[in-house]
Amino acid sequence: MLNSICKITGVASLVLTFAATATAQLPGAGPAEDSFYVSAFVGAAFPDDAELDGLQDPDVGSPGVAGAPANVVANLDTDVFFGGAIGYQAPFQFFGVIHPRAEIEVSYFEADVSGGAFNGGNQVFSGEQGVLFVLLNQYADFKFSDDQLIVPYLGGGLGLGIVDNNIQYFPDNGIATAPTFGVVEDDTAFATHTAIGLTFKATERLEVYTEGRYYRIYNVESERRFIADGADIFNAEVDGDIDGFTATAGARFRF
């Protein structure tokens, strides 16, 4: 995980430097005040159901039939979403209105599993799903005057989503009383998001903002394992996209 974060941070730094140099030469770009900034935010994550599909290929000791479906749907609760970023506001504007900025973000949430189904059946689910984002974001602030106090913006980002699954369940048959299967492996996958927000200028250096975004993490791979009575035996590899929405408020300090 640490190696992945270091790699994307290094690549992101090179991309920011190249983009700032190249974009300033585009038609319609004019001078504007630039600045570095740091930001921190907190809010809520609203993850959609995690839908992970695969085919069973059980090792010896694991119940299941080779080639049978292994389709897991986990219902995820709303959770606290928080993070921070280091960014740079470009020294130019497009058409006197669009002021671009770019940043590197690290953010996280961990959602509890409140229900679900295996192959459409009736099971009792528990556990959680943690998601760590490492993202390169690009935003466009819409500034119509130098003394504008409320600045709308649009943007998005791409990078890594590091998903830690701990999804456990057992049949709701009145017999099993502890998890018998679990989707328990973590994975690092490509992630994107799109965002819209409003910035409120408190002082020349301090800003507060609110933002909503839609995120998606592509082709997250995990293992379904038989875990009853202390066992830990492979049953199937499952995968699928992870997505949802977040709503946050934060503060940005420019220097």
PDB file of C-alpha atoms in Angstrom, residues 54-58 64-70 235:
ATOM      1  CA  GLY A  54     -17.353 -14.813  -9.708  1.00  0.00           C
ATOM      2  CA  LEU A  55     -17.343 -18.577 -10.124  1.00  0.00           C
ATOM      3  CA  GLN A  56     -16.629 -21.063  -7.365  1.00  0.00           C
ATOM      4  CA  ASP A  57     -13.393 -23.031  -7.530  1.00  0.00           C
ATOM      5  CA  PRO A  58     -13.220 -24.464  -3.989  1.00  0.00           C
ATOM      6  CA  GLY A  64     -19.111 -25.414  -2.926  1.00  0.00           C
ATOM      7  CA  VAL A  65     -19.358 -26.682  -6.483  1.00  0.00           C
ATOM      8  CA  ALA A  66     -16.721 -25.851  -9.073  1.00  0.00           C
ATOM      9  CA  GLY A  67     -18.210 -23.584 -11.760  1.00  0.00           C
ATOM     10  CA  ALA A  68     -21.219 -22.557  -9.673  1.00  0.00           C
ATOM     11  CA  PRO A  69     -21.861 -18.816  -9.329  1.00  0.00           C
ATOM     12  CA  ALA A  70     -20.412 -16.890  -6.399  1.00  0.00           C
ATOM     13  CA  ASN A 235     -13.628 -20.834  -2.486  1.00  0.00           C
TER      14      ASN A 235
END
